Coordinates of C-alpha atoms and ligand atoms in Angstrom, one line a residue:
Chain C
M544 CA 28.4 -6.3 -42.1
P545 CA 25.4 -9.0 -42.1
A546 CA 22.7 -8.1 -40.2
P547 CA 21.9 -9.8 -36.9
S548 CA 20.0 -12.8 -37.1
E549 CA 16.4 -12.5 -35.3
E550 CA 17.7 -15.4 -33.0
M551 CA 20.8 -12.8 -32.1
M552 CA 18.9 -10.2 -31.4
E553 CA 16.8 -12.2 -29.1
A554 CA 19.7 -13.5 -27.5
I555 CA 20.8 -10.2 -27.0
A556 CA 17.5 -8.5 -25.5
E557 CA 17.1 -11.2 -23.1
P558 CA 19.1 -10.9 -19.9
A559 CA 20.8 -14.3 -18.7
V560 CA 19.4 -14.3 -15.4
P561 CA 15.3 -13.2 -15.4
E562 CA 15.3 -11.4 -12.1
V563 CA 17.6 -9.0 -13.2
S564 CA 17.7 -5.9 -11.1
A565 CA 16.0 -2.4 -11.5
P566 CA 15.7 -1.3 -15.0
R567 CA 16.8 2.3 -15.3
L568 CA 14.9 4.2 -16.6
V569 CA 12.4 4.8 -14.2
G570 CA 15.1 5.9 -12.3
H571 CA 14.9 8.6 -14.5
R572 CA 14.4 12.1 -13.4
S573 CA 12.1 13.1 -15.9
V574 CA 10.2 10.2 -15.8
I575 CA 9.8 10.5 -12.2
F576 CA 9.0 14.1 -12.9
A577 CA 6.4 13.7 -15.2
T578 CA 4.5 10.9 -13.5
L579 CA 4.6 13.4 -10.2
A580 CA 3.1 15.9 -12.5
I581 CA 0.4 13.9 -13.3
A582 CA -0.2 12.8 -9.6
L583 CA -0.7 16.7 -8.8
V584 CA -3.6 17.0 -11.3
L585 CA -5.1 13.8 -11.1
P586 CA -7.3 14.4 -8.6
F587 CA -8.5 17.7 -10.1
L588 CA -9.4 15.9 -13.3
V589 CA -11.4 12.7 -12.0
Q590 CA -14.2 11.9 -9.6
S591 CA -13.9 12.0 -6.0
F592 CA -14.4 8.2 -5.5
L593 CA -11.4 7.3 -7.7
T594 CA -9.4 9.9 -6.2
F595 CA -10.2 7.8 -2.6
Q596 CA -8.8 4.8 -4.5
L597 CA -6.1 6.6 -5.7
T598 CA -5.4 7.1 -2.4
L599 CA -5.7 3.5 -1.3
V600 CA -3.1 2.8 -4.2
L601 CA -0.6 5.1 -2.4
V602 CA -1.6 3.3 0.9
Y603 CA -1.0 0.1 -0.8
A604 CA 2.4 0.8 -2.6
I605 CA 3.7 2.0 0.8
A606 CA 3.0 -1.2 1.8
I607 CA 4.2 -3.3 -0.6
I608 CA 7.7 -1.4 -0.8
G609 CA 7.7 -2.7 3.3
L610 CA 7.1 -6.3 1.9
N611 CA 9.8 -5.6 -0.9
L612 CA 12.2 -4.8 1.4
L613 CA 12.0 -8.1 3.3
T614 CA 11.3 -10.1 0.2
G615 CA 12.9 -8.6 -2.9
F616 CA 16.4 -7.0 -1.5
N617 CA 17.0 -9.5 1.8
G618 CA 15.0 -13.2 0.8
Q619 CA 12.6 -13.5 3.9
F620 CA 9.5 -14.5 3.4
S621 CA 6.1 -13.5 5.0
L622 CA 2.6 -14.2 4.6
G623 CA 2.1 -12.1 8.2
H624 CA 2.2 -8.9 6.6
S625 CA -1.6 -7.8 7.5
A626 CA -0.6 -8.6 11.2
F627 CA 1.6 -5.4 10.8
Y628 CA -0.5 -3.5 8.8
A629 CA -3.8 -4.0 10.9
L630 CA -1.5 -3.1 14.0
G631 CA -0.3 0.1 12.4
A632 CA -4.1 1.2 11.4
Y633 CA -4.9 0.2 15.2
V634 CA -2.1 2.2 17.0
A635 CA -3.5 5.1 14.6
A636 CA -7.2 4.5 15.3
M637 CA -6.8 3.8 19.1
L638 CA -4.4 7.4 19.1
M639 CA -7.3 9.3 17.3
D640 CA -10.0 7.9 19.0
K641 CA -9.2 8.0 22.9
V642 CA -6.4 10.4 22.9
N643 CA -7.1 13.0 20.3
F644 CA -4.0 12.5 18.7
P645 CA -3.7 14.7 15.5
Y646 CA -4.1 12.5 12.4
A647 CA -0.6 13.5 11.3
A648 CA 0.9 12.2 14.0
T649 CA -0.1 8.8 14.3
L650 CA 1.9 7.7 11.8
P651 CA 5.3 7.9 13.6
V652 CA 4.0 6.4 16.4
A653 CA 2.6 3.7 14.5
G654 CA 5.7 3.3 12.3
I655 CA 7.7 2.8 15.6
A656 CA 5.4 0.4 17.0
C657 CA 5.4 -1.5 14.1
F658 CA 9.5 -1.1 13.8
V659 CA 9.4 -2.7 17.4
F660 CA 7.0 -5.7 16.8
G661 CA 8.8 -6.5 13.5
F662 CA 12.5 -6.6 14.9
L663 CA 11.2 -8.8 18.1
F664 CA 9.4 -11.0 15.5
G665 CA 12.2 -11.2 13.4
L666 CA 14.4 -12.3 16.5
P667 CA 13.4 -15.5 16.5
A668 CA 12.0 -15.8 13.1
L669 CA 15.8 -15.5 12.2
R670 CA 16.3 -19.4 12.8
L671 CA 13.7 -20.0 10.1
E672 CA 14.0 -20.2 6.5
G673 CA 11.9 -19.9 3.5
V674 CA 8.6 -22.0 3.8
Y675 CA 9.1 -22.5 7.7
L676 CA 9.3 -18.7 8.1
A677 CA 6.5 -18.2 5.6
L678 CA 4.6 -20.7 7.8
A679 CA 5.3 -18.5 11.1
T680 CA 4.3 -15.5 10.0
F681 CA 1.1 -17.2 8.5
A682 CA 0.3 -18.0 12.1
L683 CA 0.7 -14.6 13.4
A684 CA -1.5 -13.2 10.4
V685 CA -4.3 -16.0 11.4
A686 CA -3.9 -14.8 15.2
T687 CA -4.6 -10.9 14.8
P688 CA -8.0 -10.4 13.8
Q689 CA -8.9 -12.8 16.9
I690 CA -6.5 -11.1 18.9
L691 CA -8.2 -7.8 17.9
K692 CA -12.1 -9.5 18.8
L693 CA -10.6 -10.0 22.5
S694 CA -13.2 -8.8 25.2
P695 CA -10.5 -7.7 27.6
L696 CA -9.2 -5.4 24.8
E697 CA -12.3 -4.1 23.4
Y698 CA -12.5 -0.6 25.3
W699 CA -9.1 -0.1 23.2
T700 CA -10.2 -1.7 20.3
G701 CA -13.7 -1.6 19.9
G702 CA -14.1 -5.4 19.5
V703 CA -16.0 -7.0 16.4
Q704 CA -17.3 -3.4 16.1
G705 CA -14.0 -1.9 15.6
I706 CA -13.5 2.0 15.7
V707 CA -14.7 4.9 13.1
I708 CA -12.5 7.8 12.9
S709 CA -13.8 11.1 11.4
K710 CA -12.3 12.2 8.4
P711 CA -9.9 15.3 8.3
D712 CA -10.6 18.3 6.5
A713 CA -7.9 20.3 4.2
P714 CA -5.3 22.6 6.8
Y715 CA -5.4 26.1 6.2
G716 CA -8.2 27.2 4.5
L717 CA -6.6 25.0 1.4
P718 CA -9.6 24.7 -1.4
L719 CA -9.6 20.9 -1.3
T720 CA -11.6 18.7 -1.0
Q721 CA -11.6 15.8 2.0
D722 CA -11.0 13.2 -0.5
Q723 CA -8.4 15.5 -2.3
W724 CA -6.6 16.4 0.9
L725 CA -6.5 12.8 1.7
Y726 CA -5.0 12.4 -1.6
F727 CA -2.3 14.3 -1.3
F728 CA -1.4 14.1 2.3
T729 CA -0.9 10.6 1.4
L730 CA 1.3 11.3 -1.9
L731 CA 3.4 13.5 0.1
V732 CA 4.4 10.9 2.9
T733 CA 4.5 8.3 -0.2
V734 CA 7.3 9.9 -1.8
I735 CA 9.1 10.5 1.3
M736 CA 9.0 6.8 1.8
T737 CA 9.6 6.1 -1.7
L738 CA 12.6 8.6 -1.2
L739 CA 14.1 6.8 1.8
A740 CA 13.5 3.0 0.8
H741 CA 15.4 4.2 -2.7
N742 CA 18.6 5.5 -0.5
L743 CA 18.6 2.8 1.9
V744 CA 18.6 0.3 -0.8
A745 CA 21.3 2.1 -2.4
S746 CA 23.5 2.1 0.7
R747 CA 26.0 -0.1 2.1
T748 CA 22.8 -1.5 4.5
G749 CA 21.4 -2.2 1.4
R750 CA 24.2 -3.9 -0.1
A751 CA 24.6 -5.9 2.8
M752 CA 20.5 -6.8 3.0
M753 CA 21.0 -7.9 -1.1
A754 CA 24.4 -10.0 -0.2
I755 CA 22.6 -11.8 2.4
R756 CA 20.0 -12.7 0.1
D757 CA 22.1 -13.6 -2.8
N758 CA 24.5 -15.4 -0.2
P759 CA 24.2 -15.4 3.5
T760 CA 27.2 -18.3 3.7
A761 CA 29.8 -15.6 1.8
A762 CA 27.7 -12.4 3.6
R763 CA 28.9 -13.8 6.6
S764 CA 32.5 -14.2 5.9
M765 CA 33.0 -11.0 4.6
G766 CA 32.2 -10.1 8.3
I767 CA 28.5 -9.1 7.4
N768 CA 26.3 -9.8 10.8
I769 CA 23.0 -11.5 9.7
A770 CA 21.2 -11.8 12.5
L771 CA 21.2 -8.2 13.4
Y772 CA 20.6 -7.8 9.0
K773 CA 17.5 -9.6 8.8
S774 CA 16.0 -8.3 11.9
L775 CA 16.6 -4.8 11.2
T776 CA 15.2 -5.1 7.8
F777 CA 12.2 -7.5 9.4
G778 CA 11.8 -4.0 11.5
V779 CA 11.6 -1.5 8.8
S780 CA 9.5 -3.9 6.3
A781 CA 6.8 -3.8 9.5
L782 CA 7.5 -0.3 9.9
Y783 CA 6.6 0.3 6.4
T784 CA 3.7 -1.5 6.4
G785 CA 2.7 -0.2 9.5
V786 CA 2.6 3.4 8.1
A787 CA 0.8 2.4 5.2
G788 CA -1.9 0.9 8.0
A789 CA -2.2 3.8 9.9
L790 CA -2.6 5.8 6.6
G791 CA -5.2 3.5 5.3
A792 CA -7.3 4.1 8.7
I793 CA -7.0 7.4 8.2
V794 CA -8.4 7.4 4.4
V795 CA -10.9 4.5 4.9
Q796 CA -11.8 6.3 8.1
F797 CA -12.5 2.6 9.8
V798 CA -10.8 -0.4 11.3
A799 CA -12.4 -3.6 12.0
P800 CA -10.7 -7.2 12.6
D801 CA -12.2 -8.4 9.7
S802 CA -10.1 -6.0 7.2
F803 CA -7.1 -7.3 8.3
T804 CA -7.2 -11.2 8.0
F805 CA -4.8 -13.5 5.6
F806 CA -6.0 -12.4 2.5
L807 CA -4.6 -9.0 3.6
S808 CA -1.0 -10.5 3.2
I809 CA -1.5 -12.4 0.1
T810 CA -2.9 -8.9 -2.0
L811 CA -0.2 -7.8 -0.4
L812 CA 2.3 -10.4 -1.9
V813 CA 0.1 -10.6 -5.2
G814 CA 0.5 -6.8 -5.4
L815 CA 4.4 -7.4 -4.9
V816 CA 4.9 -10.4 -7.9
V817 CA 3.3 -8.2 -9.6
G818 CA 5.3 -5.1 -9.6
G819 CA 8.3 -6.8 -9.6
V820 CA 10.5 -8.1 -6.7
G821 CA 13.3 -6.2 -6.0
W822 CA 11.9 -3.2 -7.9
I823 CA 10.8 -0.7 -6.0
P824 CA 8.9 1.2 -8.2
G825 CA 7.3 -2.0 -9.0
A826 CA 5.1 -1.2 -5.7
F827 CA 2.5 1.5 -7.7
F828 CA 1.8 -0.9 -10.6
G829 CA 1.3 -3.7 -8.0
G830 CA -0.6 -1.5 -5.8
A831 CA -3.2 -0.5 -8.5
F832 CA -3.5 -4.1 -9.6
V833 CA -4.6 -5.3 -6.5
L834 CA -7.2 -2.1 -5.9
F835 CA -8.3 -2.2 -9.7
V836 CA -8.4 -5.6 -11.1
P837 CA -10.7 -7.3 -8.5
N838 CA -13.2 -4.7 -9.1
F839 CA -12.7 -5.2 -12.7
A840 CA -12.9 -8.7 -12.0
E841 CA -16.2 -8.3 -10.5
S842 CA -17.8 -6.1 -13.2
I843 CA -17.2 -9.1 -15.7
S844 CA -19.0 -11.7 -13.0
K845 CA -20.2 -10.9 -10.3
G846 CA -20.5 -14.8 -9.2
L847 CA -17.0 -15.5 -10.6
S848 CA -15.2 -12.8 -9.7
G849 CA -12.5 -14.9 -7.5
A850 CA -12.1 -17.0 -10.3
V851 CA -11.6 -14.1 -13.1
Y852 CA -9.4 -12.6 -10.5
G853 CA -7.0 -15.7 -10.4
V854 CA -7.2 -16.3 -14.0
M855 CA -5.6 -13.0 -14.4
I856 CA -2.9 -13.6 -12.1
I857 CA -1.8 -16.5 -13.5
L858 CA -2.0 -14.9 -17.2
L859 CA -0.3 -12.0 -16.2
I860 CA 2.4 -14.1 -14.6
F861 CA 2.8 -16.3 -17.4
M862 CA 3.2 -13.2 -19.9
L863 CA 5.3 -11.1 -17.4
P864 CA 7.2 -13.8 -15.4
T865 CA 9.0 -10.9 -13.5
G866 CA 6.1 -8.5 -12.8
A867 CA 6.0 -4.7 -13.9
A868 CA 9.8 -4.6 -13.8
G869 CA 10.1 -6.8 -16.6
L870 CA 8.0 -5.0 -19.0
V871 CA 9.4 -1.6 -18.0
R872 CA 12.4 -2.8 -18.9
A873 CA 11.7 -4.4 -22.1
V874 CA 10.2 -1.3 -23.2
T875 CA 13.3 1.1 -21.6
Q876 CA 15.2 -1.4 -24.2
R877 CA 13.5 -1.0 -26.8
L878 CA 13.6 3.1 -26.5
R879 CA 17.2 3.1 -25.8
G880 CA 17.8 0.3 -28.3
Q881 CA 20.4 -1.3 -26.4
N882 CA 21.3 -3.4 -23.3
I883 CA 20.5 -2.1 -20.1
R884 CA 23.3 -3.5 -17.6
Chain M
M1472 CA 58.7 -17.8 11.7
T1473 CA 56.0 -17.0 14.2
A1474 CA 52.4 -18.4 14.0
L1475 CA 49.8 -16.3 12.5
L1476 CA 47.6 -19.2 13.1
D1477 CA 47.4 -21.9 15.6
V1478 CA 45.5 -24.8 15.8
Y1479 CA 45.3 -27.1 18.6
G1480 CA 43.5 -29.9 19.2
L1481 CA 40.2 -28.8 17.0
H1482 CA 37.2 -31.2 16.9
A1483 CA 33.9 -30.2 15.0
S1484 CA 30.9 -31.6 14.1
Y1485 CA 27.9 -31.1 12.0
G1486 CA 25.0 -32.3 14.4
P1487 CA 25.4 -35.5 16.1
T1488 CA 27.8 -36.2 13.4
R1489 CA 31.4 -35.5 14.7
V1490 CA 33.2 -35.0 11.5
L1491 CA 37.2 -33.6 13.0
H1492 CA 38.7 -35.3 15.5
G1493 CA 42.0 -33.0 17.4
L1494 CA 43.8 -31.6 14.3
S1495 CA 46.7 -29.4 15.1
F1496 CA 48.2 -27.4 13.3
S1497 CA 49.8 -23.8 12.1
V1498 CA 49.9 -21.3 9.5
S1499 CA 53.4 -19.3 10.0
D1500 CA 53.2 -15.2 9.7
R1501 CA 53.5 -14.8 6.0
G1502 CA 53.4 -18.5 5.1
V1503 CA 51.4 -20.9 3.0
T1504 CA 49.7 -23.9 4.6
T1505 CA 47.9 -26.6 2.5
L1506 CA 45.5 -29.0 3.6
L1507 CA 45.6 -32.2 1.3
G1508 CA 43.5 -34.7 1.5
G1509 CA 40.5 -37.2 -0.4
N1510 CA 37.2 -36.4 -0.7
G1511 CA 35.2 -35.8 2.2
A1512 CA 38.5 -36.3 4.6
G1513 CA 37.1 -33.1 6.3
K1514 CA 39.3 -30.3 4.7
T1515 CA 36.1 -27.7 4.3
T1516 CA 34.9 -28.4 7.7
T1517 CA 38.6 -27.8 9.1
L1518 CA 38.3 -24.2 7.2
R1519 CA 34.7 -23.8 8.4
A1520 CA 35.3 -24.7 11.8
I1521 CA 38.4 -21.8 12.0
C1522 CA 35.5 -19.4 10.8
G1523 CA 33.4 -20.4 13.4
M1524 CA 30.8 -21.4 10.6
V1525 CA 30.3 -24.9 12.2
A1526 CA 30.4 -26.5 15.9
R1527 CA 33.7 -26.4 16.8
T1528 CA 36.1 -27.3 20.2
G1529 CA 39.5 -27.2 20.8
E1530 CA 41.9 -24.0 20.7
I1531 CA 42.2 -21.7 17.8
T1532 CA 44.6 -18.5 18.2
F1533 CA 44.9 -15.8 15.3
A1534 CA 47.3 -13.3 15.4
G1535 CA 47.9 -14.0 19.2
Q1536 CA 44.4 -13.7 19.5
T1537 CA 41.9 -16.8 20.7
I1538 CA 38.9 -17.4 18.3
T1539 CA 37.7 -20.3 19.1
R1540 CA 34.2 -18.4 20.7
S1541 CA 33.9 -16.0 18.3
S1542 CA 31.4 -15.3 15.5
T1543 CA 32.1 -15.7 11.7
E1544 CA 31.8 -12.3 11.5
H1545 CA 34.1 -11.1 13.9
I1546 CA 36.8 -13.4 13.0
A1547 CA 36.4 -12.0 9.3
R1548 CA 36.6 -8.2 11.0
L1549 CA 39.8 -9.5 12.3
G1550 CA 41.9 -10.2 9.1
V1551 CA 40.7 -13.7 8.0
A1552 CA 39.4 -13.7 4.6
H1553 CA 37.5 -17.1 3.9
V1554 CA 36.8 -18.1 -0.2
P1555 CA 34.4 -21.0 0.3
D1556 CA 33.8 -23.7 -2.1
G1557 CA 31.9 -23.3 -4.8
R1558 CA 30.8 -20.1 -6.3
G1559 CA 30.4 -18.0 -3.5
T1560 CA 29.6 -14.4 -5.2
F1561 CA 26.0 -12.4 -4.9
T1562 CA 24.6 -13.7 -8.1
R1563 CA 22.0 -10.5 -8.7
L1564 CA 24.6 -7.8 -7.9
T1565 CA 27.5 -6.2 -9.8
V1566 CA 31.0 -6.8 -9.8
E1567 CA 31.8 -3.9 -8.7
E1568 CA 29.3 -4.3 -5.7
N1569 CA 30.4 -7.9 -4.9
L1570 CA 33.9 -6.4 -4.7
E1571 CA 32.3 -3.3 -2.6
L1572 CA 30.8 -5.9 -0.4
G1573 CA 34.4 -7.2 0.8
A1574 CA 35.6 -4.4 2.0
I1575 CA 31.9 -3.5 3.9
T1576 CA 33.5 -4.3 7.4
R1577 CA 36.1 -1.5 6.6
R1578 CA 35.9 2.1 7.4
D1579 CA 38.6 3.9 5.3
R1580 CA 36.5 4.6 2.8
N1581 CA 39.2 6.3 0.7
D1582 CA 41.6 3.3 0.7
V1583 CA 38.7 1.0 -0.4
V1584 CA 38.6 2.8 -4.1
D1585 CA 42.7 2.0 -4.1
D1586 CA 41.9 -1.4 -3.2
L1587 CA 39.5 -1.8 -6.3
E1588 CA 41.8 -0.8 -8.2
R1589 CA 44.5 -3.4 -6.8
V1590 CA 41.9 -5.7 -7.3
F1591 CA 41.3 -5.0 -11.1
G1592 CA 45.2 -5.0 -11.4
Y1593 CA 45.3 -8.6 -10.3
F1594 CA 42.5 -9.7 -12.2
P1595 CA 41.7 -7.1 -15.3
V1596 CA 38.8 -9.3 -16.2
L1597 CA 36.6 -8.1 -13.6
Q1598 CA 37.7 -4.2 -14.5
K1599 CA 36.3 -5.0 -17.8
R1600 CA 33.0 -6.9 -16.0
R1601 CA 32.6 -4.4 -13.4
G1602 CA 28.7 -3.6 -14.3
Q1603 CA 28.1 -7.3 -15.1
Q1604 CA 25.9 -9.2 -12.9
A1605 CA 28.0 -11.6 -11.0
G1606 CA 25.7 -14.3 -11.7
T1607 CA 26.0 -14.1 -15.4
L1608 CA 30.0 -14.6 -14.8
S1609 CA 31.9 -18.0 -15.8
G1610 CA 33.1 -20.2 -13.7
G1611 CA 36.0 -18.8 -13.7
E1612 CA 35.5 -15.5 -13.8
Q1613 CA 33.0 -15.7 -10.7
Q1614 CA 36.0 -17.7 -9.1
M1615 CA 38.3 -14.9 -9.5
L1616 CA 35.6 -12.8 -8.3
A1617 CA 35.6 -14.6 -4.8
I1618 CA 39.4 -14.1 -4.4
G1619 CA 38.9 -10.4 -5.4
R1620 CA 36.4 -9.9 -3.1
A1621 CA 38.6 -11.7 -0.3
L1622 CA 41.3 -9.4 -0.9
M1623 CA 38.8 -6.0 -0.5
L1624 CA 39.0 -7.1 3.6
R1625 CA 42.7 -6.3 3.1
P1626 CA 43.5 -10.0 4.9
R1627 CA 46.2 -11.3 7.1
L1628 CA 45.1 -14.5 6.1
M1629 CA 43.3 -15.9 3.5
L1630 CA 41.4 -19.8 3.9
L1631 CA 41.2 -20.8 -0.4
D1632 CA 38.7 -23.8 -0.2
E1633 CA 40.0 -25.6 -3.6
P1634 CA 40.3 -22.4 -5.5
S1635 CA 41.6 -24.2 -8.9
F1636 CA 38.3 -26.3 -8.8
G1637 CA 36.8 -26.1 -12.1
L1638 CA 39.1 -24.0 -14.3
A1639 CA 41.2 -24.7 -17.0
P1640 CA 44.8 -25.6 -16.5
R1641 CA 46.0 -22.2 -17.5
L1642 CA 43.9 -20.1 -15.6
V1643 CA 44.9 -22.5 -12.2
H1644 CA 48.8 -21.6 -13.4
E1645 CA 47.6 -18.0 -13.8
L1646 CA 45.7 -18.3 -10.5
F1647 CA 48.5 -19.7 -8.7
D1648 CA 51.1 -17.0 -10.0
I1649 CA 48.6 -14.3 -8.6
L1650 CA 48.4 -16.1 -5.3
T1651 CA 52.3 -16.6 -5.1
T1652 CA 52.7 -12.7 -5.9
L1653 CA 49.7 -12.3 -3.1
N1654 CA 51.7 -14.1 -0.7
K1655 CA 55.1 -13.1 -1.2
R1656 CA 54.7 -8.9 -2.9
E1657 CA 51.9 -8.2 0.4
G1658 CA 52.5 -11.0 2.8
V1659 CA 49.0 -12.6 2.7
S1660 CA 48.9 -15.9 4.3
L1661 CA 47.5 -18.4 3.0
L1662 CA 45.7 -21.5 4.3
L1663 CA 45.4 -23.7 1.0
V1664 CA 42.6 -26.4 0.3
E1665 CA 42.9 -28.3 -2.9
Q1666 CA 42.9 -31.4 -4.9
N1667 CA 45.7 -30.5 -7.1
A1668 CA 48.2 -31.8 -4.8
A1669 CA 51.4 -30.9 -7.0
L1670 CA 49.8 -27.4 -7.5
A1671 CA 49.6 -26.6 -4.2
L1672 CA 52.7 -28.3 -2.5
E1673 CA 54.8 -26.0 -5.2
L1674 CA 52.9 -22.6 -3.9
A1675 CA 53.2 -23.8 -0.2
D1676 CA 56.1 -24.3 3.0
H1677 CA 54.1 -26.9 4.6
A1678 CA 51.7 -29.7 4.5
Y1679 CA 49.3 -31.5 6.5
L1680 CA 47.2 -34.4 5.0
L1681 CA 43.6 -35.4 6.0
E1682 CA 42.0 -38.3 6.0
T1683 CA 38.9 -39.0 7.8
G1684 CA 39.2 -35.9 10.0
R1685 CA 42.6 -36.8 10.7
I1686 CA 46.3 -35.8 10.2
V1687 CA 48.0 -38.3 9.1
F1688 CA 51.3 -36.9 8.1
S1689 CA 52.9 -33.6 7.8
G1690 CA 56.0 -31.8 7.1
A1691 CA 57.6 -29.0 5.3
A1692 CA 56.1 -29.1 1.1
R1693 CA 59.7 -30.0 -0.4
E1694 CA 59.8 -33.0 1.8
I1695 CA 56.8 -33.9 0.3
R1696 CA 57.2 -33.2 -2.8
E1697 CA 60.5 -35.5 -2.9
D1698 CA 59.3 -38.5 -1.0
E1699 CA 58.3 -40.7 -3.7
K1700 CA 56.2 -43.2 -1.4
I1701 CA 54.6 -40.2 0.0
R1702 CA 53.2 -38.8 -2.9
R1703 CA 52.4 -42.4 -4.3
S1704 CA 50.4 -43.7 -1.3
Y1705 CA 48.7 -40.3 -0.1
L1706 CA 48.2 -38.2 -3.3
G1707 CA 48.5 -40.3 -6.1
Y1708 CA 50.9 -38.4 -8.6
Ligands
LIG2044 N1 26.6 -30.1 6.4 C1 26.9 -30.9 6.9 N2 26.2 -32.1 7.3 C2 26.5 -33.1 8.0 N3 27.8 -33.2 7.6 C3 28.5 -33.0 6.6 C4 28.2 -31.6 6.1 N4 29.1 -31.6 5.4 C5 30.2 -32.0 5.0 N5 29.8 -33.2 6.2 C6 30.3 -34.3 6.5 O1 31.7 -34.4 6.7 C7 32.8 -35.3 6.1 C8 33.6 -34.1 5.7 O2 33.3 -33.3 4.8 P1 34.1 -32.0 4.3 O3 33.1 -31.1 3.2 O4 34.9 -31.0 5.0 O5 35.1 -32.6 3.2 P2 36.2 -32.6 2.2 O6 37.8 -32.9 2.5 O7 36.1 -30.8 1.9 O8 36.1 -33.2 0.4 P3 35.9 -32.8 -0.6 O9 37.2 -32.8 -0.9 O10 35.2 -33.6 -1.4 O11 35.5 -31.4 -0.5 C9 31.7 -35.8 5.1 O12 31.4 -37.1 5.6 C10 31.0 -34.9 4.9 O13 29.8 -36.1 4.7
LIG2045 MG1 35.4 -29.9 0.6

C-alpha cells in the first residue's frame, strides 16, 4: 500500500467544518480527574496571591460558561453580560452588608435574581437578531454602572463608593488560609456549575438549544417553541454569570459600579472566543487568558499594555481560529492517531 | 375520501406584500396532492402559510381541527411535518442528533429508538453516517436527512418543498420510490411541491396549478397527465 501523501494526511486531519463540536479527550474521565487533582493541590504549592488569582480564573470561567450557553449553544449574542455579573455581585454584597446573609447563601439568591432578570430581558430581545441583539445588550451594559451610582439607591448600593465585604474564614476550624478556603469554595461551585452545564447541553433541552442555533426555521417545524427556549437560555446564561458575579464580589471583597463596565462584557467575550465557542471546558482556558495575559502584557510594556494585549489576541485568533477547543482537538487527534467524529 | 387538510380562501403576505390571493385546495386522508407552478408562484409560501410561518388569513383545517390561528410548533405537534426548501438540517449536530430532534415533541421514548431504525431502513446511507456532522453531508444526503427527520415526528401529513431539488436523477427516483412507500404502506399523506411536474403527477392523486398566488387549474393528476394542452401550456413538457 502506498504511503498516504502529506496532502491527504492534512485532509484527514482537517475537519470540513471549522467549528466542530467538543473534542472528546477532555471529556475523558482520567483527564478530568488528573485536572481536579492538580486543582486540589495547587493552593498548597503556590503563593497566596496566585491562589487568589486562580480563584478569579474560576469565577471568570463560570461567567464564560454562562455566555457560552447563550452564544455557543443557542446562537444569541450578548455584549451585556457585565450587567448580569454586576447584578449578581451587588445582590450578594447587599445581602451580606445589609442583612448579614451568610456568604454561601447569597449565591442561589443572586443566581435566581439574574435568571429572572435575564429571562425578562430575553423576552423582548427575542425579536432581535444578531447585531441588533448585540446592540440592545450593549445598552444594558452601558446603563448598568450609572444606575448603580444613582443617589436614590445609594443606601443599598453605596453609590460611587460601592460596598466593602469582609473575607470569610475557613469553616469548622479547617487549617486553611482565607485565600485557600475561598479557592476551594469557588472550586466546588465551579465543579457543580460545570457539571450542570454539561448535563444541560447533553439533554433534550440542550439539543433544542443547538437546533435553534443551527436552523431556527427547521427547529420550529420540529415543534420546538423558539421563544420559550431562547428566553430560558437567556435566563440560565444570566444565572451563571450572576453566580460568578456573587462569587467575584466575595473573593474581591468589594463591589463598585466602575468594576462592571462594558469592558467586562468584552473580557468575557474574549474569554469565550479564546476558549472555544460551543465547548464548555474552554471556559477555563478563556478564564486563565483574560486574567493572566493582560498582566503579562503589562509586564512587557506598561505604557502600551493595551496594544500588546490586543496584538496577542489577534495572534491567537490567527493561530487558533477555533480557540483552545481547536488546539485540544488537534492534540487529541495526534495522540489517538485518528479522526474524532 | 375525506380531506385530511382543507384549505379555504387562503391569503398570505410578507409585510405589505400580498403573495397568496385566496387559495382553496385539499389533501385527502392517505392521499397525495401536488402543487405545481413556476418560480415565484407562491408554492413555498403556501406551505409556510399552512404551518403558520407567514401571516395568513382564511380557513385551514387539519384532521377536523382549525389551525389557522395555531402556532408553528403546535401544528407540528398535531402531526404536520414540514420539510422546508433548501437543506434544512442542524449543521453542527450529528445525523443521529438531527433525527432525534425530529422526535423532540414526542414522549414515547422507546418508540423513538424503533423509529430511528425505521428511518435507517429507508435511508441506509444515514445509518452509515449516523455519527457524522450534518453540515458535512452531501446535498443529497442532507435532503434525505431532512425527510428522515420529518418522519421521526410520526406525521400524518408531510409538506415537502421540492424534495428532488439538486438530486441526481437516479437519486430522485429512489426518493420518489420511498415517498410512494411512505404513502402506500404507512398511510402518510403528502402535500408535494415540485418543479419536476412529470414525476410529481405520477405520485399524486390530485394536482393544483399555481400562478402568482392563484390556483389556475386543478384536477385529478391522471387527467392532467393525459391532457396534452395543459401539459404544454402550463407544465412545459
Ligand atoms: N420573505 C419574503 N419576503 C417578501 N417576499 C417574499 C418572501 N418570500 C417570498 N416572497 C415573494 O413571494 C412570492 C412567492 O414566493 P415563493 O417562494 O412562495 O414562490 P415559489 O412558488 O416557491 O417559487 P420557487 O419555485 O422559485 O421556489 C415571490 O414573488 C417572492 O418574491
Ligand atoms: Mg419555493
